[in-house]
Short mmCIF file of C-alpha atoms in Angstrom, two decimals:
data_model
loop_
_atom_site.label_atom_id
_atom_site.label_comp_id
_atom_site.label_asym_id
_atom_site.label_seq_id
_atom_site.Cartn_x
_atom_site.Cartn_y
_atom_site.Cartn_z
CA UNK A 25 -16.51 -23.52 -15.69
CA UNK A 26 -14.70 -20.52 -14.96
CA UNK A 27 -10.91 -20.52 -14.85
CA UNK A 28 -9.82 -20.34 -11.14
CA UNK A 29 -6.66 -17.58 -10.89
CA UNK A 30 -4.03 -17.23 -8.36
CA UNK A 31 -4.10 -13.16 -7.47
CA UNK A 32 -1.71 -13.44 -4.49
CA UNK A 33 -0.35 -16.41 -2.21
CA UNK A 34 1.54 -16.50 0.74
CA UNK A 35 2.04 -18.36 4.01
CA UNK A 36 -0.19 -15.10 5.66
CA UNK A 37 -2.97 -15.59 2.93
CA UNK A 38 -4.31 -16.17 -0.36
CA UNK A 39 -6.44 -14.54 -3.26
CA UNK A 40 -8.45 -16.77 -5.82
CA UNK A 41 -10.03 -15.09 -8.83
CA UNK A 42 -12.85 -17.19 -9.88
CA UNK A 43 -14.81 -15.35 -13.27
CA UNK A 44 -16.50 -12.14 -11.24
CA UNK A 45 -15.57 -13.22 -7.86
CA UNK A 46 -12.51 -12.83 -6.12
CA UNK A 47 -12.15 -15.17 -3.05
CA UNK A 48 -9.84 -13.87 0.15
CA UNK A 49 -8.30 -16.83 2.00
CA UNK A 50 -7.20 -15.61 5.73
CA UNK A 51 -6.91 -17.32 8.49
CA UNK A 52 -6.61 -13.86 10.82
CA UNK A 53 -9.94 -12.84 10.80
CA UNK A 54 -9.40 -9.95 12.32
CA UNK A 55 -7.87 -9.05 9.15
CA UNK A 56 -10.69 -9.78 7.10
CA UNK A 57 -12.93 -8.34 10.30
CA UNK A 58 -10.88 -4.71 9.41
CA UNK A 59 -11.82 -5.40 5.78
CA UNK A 60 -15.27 -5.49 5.56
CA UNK A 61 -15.98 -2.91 8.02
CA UNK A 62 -14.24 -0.53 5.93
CA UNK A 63 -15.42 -1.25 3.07
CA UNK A 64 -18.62 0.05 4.47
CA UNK A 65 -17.21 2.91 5.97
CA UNK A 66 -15.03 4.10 3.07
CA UNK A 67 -17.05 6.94 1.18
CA UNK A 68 -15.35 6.13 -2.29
CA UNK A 69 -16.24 2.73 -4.72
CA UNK A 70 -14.99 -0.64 -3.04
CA UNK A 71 -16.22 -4.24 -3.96
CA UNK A 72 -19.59 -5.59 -2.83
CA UNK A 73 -19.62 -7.79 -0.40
CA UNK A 74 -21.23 -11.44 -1.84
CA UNK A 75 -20.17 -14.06 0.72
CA UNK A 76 -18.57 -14.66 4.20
CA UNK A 77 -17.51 -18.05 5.21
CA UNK A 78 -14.65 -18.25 7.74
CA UNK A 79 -11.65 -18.22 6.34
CA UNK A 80 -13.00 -17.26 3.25
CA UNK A 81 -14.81 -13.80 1.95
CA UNK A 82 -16.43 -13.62 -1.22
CA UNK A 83 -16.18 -10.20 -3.02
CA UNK A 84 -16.75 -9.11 -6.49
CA UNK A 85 -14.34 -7.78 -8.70
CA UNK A 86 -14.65 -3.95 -9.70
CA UNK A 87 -14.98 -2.58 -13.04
CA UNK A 88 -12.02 -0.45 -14.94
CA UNK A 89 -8.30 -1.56 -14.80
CA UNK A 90 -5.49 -0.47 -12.48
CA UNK A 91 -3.15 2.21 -13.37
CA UNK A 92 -0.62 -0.18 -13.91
CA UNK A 93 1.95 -1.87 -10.98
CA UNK A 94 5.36 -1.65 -9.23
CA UNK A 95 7.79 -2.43 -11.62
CA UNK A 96 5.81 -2.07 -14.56
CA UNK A 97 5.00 0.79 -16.73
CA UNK A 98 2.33 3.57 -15.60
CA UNK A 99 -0.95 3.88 -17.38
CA UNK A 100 -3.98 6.01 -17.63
CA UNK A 101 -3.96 9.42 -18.42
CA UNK A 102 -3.13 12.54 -16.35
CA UNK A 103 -6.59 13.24 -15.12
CA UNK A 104 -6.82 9.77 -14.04
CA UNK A 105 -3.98 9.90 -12.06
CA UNK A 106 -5.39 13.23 -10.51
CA UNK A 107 -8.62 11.38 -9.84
CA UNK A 108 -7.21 9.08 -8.08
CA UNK A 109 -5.37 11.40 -5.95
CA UNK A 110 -9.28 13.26 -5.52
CA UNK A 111 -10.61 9.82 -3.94
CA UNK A 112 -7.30 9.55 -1.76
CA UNK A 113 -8.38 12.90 -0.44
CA UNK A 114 -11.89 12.26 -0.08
CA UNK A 115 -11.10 8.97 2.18
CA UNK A 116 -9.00 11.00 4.09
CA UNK A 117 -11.22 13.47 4.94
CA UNK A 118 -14.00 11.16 6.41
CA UNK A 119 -14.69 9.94 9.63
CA UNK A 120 -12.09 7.97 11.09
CA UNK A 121 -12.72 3.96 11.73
CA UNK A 122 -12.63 3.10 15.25
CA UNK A 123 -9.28 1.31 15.43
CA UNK A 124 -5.77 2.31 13.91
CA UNK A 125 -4.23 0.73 10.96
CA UNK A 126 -1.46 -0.14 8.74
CA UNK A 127 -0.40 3.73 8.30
CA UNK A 128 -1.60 4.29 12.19
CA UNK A 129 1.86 2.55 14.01
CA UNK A 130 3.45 4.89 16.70
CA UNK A 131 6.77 6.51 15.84
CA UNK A 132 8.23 5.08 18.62
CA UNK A 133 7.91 1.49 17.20
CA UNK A 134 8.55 1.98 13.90
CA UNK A 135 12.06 3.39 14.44
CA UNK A 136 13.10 0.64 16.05
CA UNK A 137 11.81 -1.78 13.66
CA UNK A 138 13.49 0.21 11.17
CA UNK A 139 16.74 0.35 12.83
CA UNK A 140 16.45 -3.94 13.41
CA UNK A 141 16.09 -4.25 10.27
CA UNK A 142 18.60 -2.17 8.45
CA UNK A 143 20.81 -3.70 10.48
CA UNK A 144 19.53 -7.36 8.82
CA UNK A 145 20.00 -6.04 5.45
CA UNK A 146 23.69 -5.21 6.39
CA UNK A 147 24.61 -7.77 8.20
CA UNK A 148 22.80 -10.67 6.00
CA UNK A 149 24.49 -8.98 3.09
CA UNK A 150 21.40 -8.12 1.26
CA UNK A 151 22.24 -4.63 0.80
CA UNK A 152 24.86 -2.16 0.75
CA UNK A 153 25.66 -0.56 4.23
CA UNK A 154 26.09 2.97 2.24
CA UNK A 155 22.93 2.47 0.42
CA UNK A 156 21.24 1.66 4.00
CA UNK A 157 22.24 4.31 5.85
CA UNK A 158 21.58 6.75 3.17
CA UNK A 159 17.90 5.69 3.22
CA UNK A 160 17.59 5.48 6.58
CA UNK A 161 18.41 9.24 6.93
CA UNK A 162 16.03 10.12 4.31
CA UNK A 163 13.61 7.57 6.01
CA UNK A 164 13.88 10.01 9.20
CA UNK A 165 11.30 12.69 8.07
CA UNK A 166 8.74 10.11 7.71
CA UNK A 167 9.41 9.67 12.08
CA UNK A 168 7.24 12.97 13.08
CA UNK A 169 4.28 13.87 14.27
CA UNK A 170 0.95 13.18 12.41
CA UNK A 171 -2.50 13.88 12.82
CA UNK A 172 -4.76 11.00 12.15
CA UNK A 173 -6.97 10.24 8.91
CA UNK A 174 -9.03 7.70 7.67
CA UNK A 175 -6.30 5.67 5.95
CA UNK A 176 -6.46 2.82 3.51
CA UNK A 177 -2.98 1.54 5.18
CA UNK A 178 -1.95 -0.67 1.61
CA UNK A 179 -2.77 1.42 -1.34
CA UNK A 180 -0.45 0.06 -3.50
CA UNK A 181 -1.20 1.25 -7.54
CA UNK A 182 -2.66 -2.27 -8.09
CA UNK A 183 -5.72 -1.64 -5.27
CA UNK A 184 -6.94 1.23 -7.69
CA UNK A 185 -9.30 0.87 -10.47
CA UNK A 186 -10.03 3.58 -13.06
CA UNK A 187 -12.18 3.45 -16.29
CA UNK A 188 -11.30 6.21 -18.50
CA UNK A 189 -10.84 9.35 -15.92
CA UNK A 190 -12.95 7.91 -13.21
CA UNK A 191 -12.39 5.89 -10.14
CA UNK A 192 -14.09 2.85 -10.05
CA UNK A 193 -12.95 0.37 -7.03
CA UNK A 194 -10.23 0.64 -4.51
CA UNK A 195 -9.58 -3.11 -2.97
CA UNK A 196 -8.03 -4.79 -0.66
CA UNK A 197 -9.06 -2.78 2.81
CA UNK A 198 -7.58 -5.51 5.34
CA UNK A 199 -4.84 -2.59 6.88
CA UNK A 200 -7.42 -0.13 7.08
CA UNK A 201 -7.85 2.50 10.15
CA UNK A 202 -6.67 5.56 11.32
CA UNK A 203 -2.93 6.39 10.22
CA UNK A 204 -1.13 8.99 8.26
CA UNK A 205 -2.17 10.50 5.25
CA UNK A 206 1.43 11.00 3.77
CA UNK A 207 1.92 6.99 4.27
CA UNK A 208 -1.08 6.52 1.89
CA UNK A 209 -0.15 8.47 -1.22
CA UNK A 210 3.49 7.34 -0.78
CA UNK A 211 2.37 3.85 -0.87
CA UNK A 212 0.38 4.78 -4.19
CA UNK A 213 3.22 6.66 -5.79
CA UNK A 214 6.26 4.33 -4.78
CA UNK A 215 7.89 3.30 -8.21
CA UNK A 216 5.86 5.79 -9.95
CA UNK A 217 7.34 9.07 -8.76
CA UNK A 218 6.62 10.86 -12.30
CA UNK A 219 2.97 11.07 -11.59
CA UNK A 220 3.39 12.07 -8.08
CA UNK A 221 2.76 15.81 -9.23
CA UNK A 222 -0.59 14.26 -10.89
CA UNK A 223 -1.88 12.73 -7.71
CA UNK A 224 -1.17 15.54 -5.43
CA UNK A 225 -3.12 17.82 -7.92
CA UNK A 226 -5.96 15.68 -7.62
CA UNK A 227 -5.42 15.73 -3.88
CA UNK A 228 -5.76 19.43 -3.82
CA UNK A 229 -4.20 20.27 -1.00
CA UNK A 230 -0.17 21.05 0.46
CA UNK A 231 2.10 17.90 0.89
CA UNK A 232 5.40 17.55 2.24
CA UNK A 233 7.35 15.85 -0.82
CA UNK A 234 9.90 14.99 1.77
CA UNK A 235 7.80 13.37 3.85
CA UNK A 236 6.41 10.94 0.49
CA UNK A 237 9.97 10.42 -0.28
CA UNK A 238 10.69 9.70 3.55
CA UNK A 239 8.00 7.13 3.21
CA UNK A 240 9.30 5.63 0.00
CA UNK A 241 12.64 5.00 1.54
CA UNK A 242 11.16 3.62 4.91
CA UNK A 243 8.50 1.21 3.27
CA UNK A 244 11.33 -0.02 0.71
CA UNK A 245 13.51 -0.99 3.55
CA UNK A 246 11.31 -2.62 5.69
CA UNK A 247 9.91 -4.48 3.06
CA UNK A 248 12.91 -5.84 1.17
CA UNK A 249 13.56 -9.22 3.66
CA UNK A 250 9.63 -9.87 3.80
CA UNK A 251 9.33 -10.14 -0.01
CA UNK A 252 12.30 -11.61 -0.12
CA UNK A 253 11.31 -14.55 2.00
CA UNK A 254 7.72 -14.91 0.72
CA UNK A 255 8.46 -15.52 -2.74
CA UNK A 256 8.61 -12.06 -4.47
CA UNK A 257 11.36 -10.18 -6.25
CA UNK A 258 12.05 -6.79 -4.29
CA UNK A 259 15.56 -6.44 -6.83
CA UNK A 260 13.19 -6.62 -10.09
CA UNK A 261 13.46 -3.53 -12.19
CA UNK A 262 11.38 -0.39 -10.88
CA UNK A 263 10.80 -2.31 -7.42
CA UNK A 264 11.65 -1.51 -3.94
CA UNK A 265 15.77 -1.81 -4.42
CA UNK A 266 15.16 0.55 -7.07
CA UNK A 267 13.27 3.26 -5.56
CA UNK A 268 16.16 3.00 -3.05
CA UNK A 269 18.64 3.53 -5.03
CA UNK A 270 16.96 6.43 -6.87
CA UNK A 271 17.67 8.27 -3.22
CA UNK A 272 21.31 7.78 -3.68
#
């Protein structure tokens, strides 16, 4: 029998790895809803679809290996780094999904939950005020006017599979939808700023670095508490506190 794996847990959801198949525990299934609908939308590799059994969806797992993770060291070449910037690009440039996404909130709304919660991260004492307010004023650039793209709203380096110089899967689709481009390759790049050059080769087209590092500093902060509470380590080396303080 195959070894069952714990991917991810949380109170929101779970991941099981069971040999080939990875098995998405949710009870929002709206979430997995977004998911699988753009997974078929999405004109670059995802995971086929096996299974779908309220709360559960069956998918299989994707050939190649991820680039590596936040906190960890990089991997993969140059050119695969670039590649993965190409797909990033090519998503972008498709059709947009019906509904917004992760990267799709309104400007509006975001800067107040950003000001909330730097305020909690002062005030609870989990971070310095100076190194707070320093990131919230990079965090401002992020605040501006976008136009909308066919975003993958999570892309985190460990959604991204490569074999050799070729991408092979991008997973995990659940904050899908229309949202800014910027927020995307950000998300991909955050603890990994030395092949940010790479992936906006591969992109192949202008990008506002401030705008990436605007997004670094506001996805750090408002995601400091959250892992905090749910079990992860946002102080570990190369993770969000770090990529923080690297704006200092």
């Amino acid at each position: 029998m195959d070894e069952v794996t714990v991917v991810v847990a949380h109170s929101e959801r779970a991941t099981l790895r069971v040999g080939d198949v990875f098995l998405k525990v949710d009870a929002d299934q709206a979430r997995i809803d977004v998911e699988v609908e753009a997974m078929a939308l999405a004109p670059v590799p995802t995971s086929e679809v096996l299974w779908r059994k309220p709360p559960v969806l069956a998918i299989a797992a994707v050939p190649g290996a991820t680039l590596g993770r936040l906190g960890g060291p990089s991997t993969g070449s140059s050119a695969a780094w670039a590649a993965a910037g190409a797909a990033i690009r090519k998503l972008h440039d498709a059709p947009l999904p019906p509904r917004s996404g992760g990267a799709g909130r309104s400007i509006v709304a975001l800067a107040a939950e950003l000001d909330d919660e730097c305020e909690l991260l002062v005030t609870n004492g989990l971070l310095p005020a100076d190194l707070v307010t320093r990131n919230r004023q990079v965090a401002e650039a992020a605040l501006r006017p976008w136009t909308p793209a066919f975003t993958h709203g999570d892309l985190q380096i460990a959604h991204v599979f490569v074999d050799g110089d070729e991408v092979t899967g991008i997973i995990d689709w659940s904050e899908a939808g229309q949202g800014d481009a910027l927020y995307d390759l950000a998300t991909f790049t955050l603890g990994h700023e030395e092949h940010l050059d790479d992936v906006v080769a591969g992109y192949g087209t202008d990008v506002d670095l401030d705008v990436i590092h605007a997004w670094w500093s506001l996805r750090s902060l408002l995601a400091v508490r959250w892992l905090t509470g749910h079990g992860f380590d946002p102080f570990a080396p190369g993770c969000e506190v770090d990529v923080l303080r690297s704006r200092m």
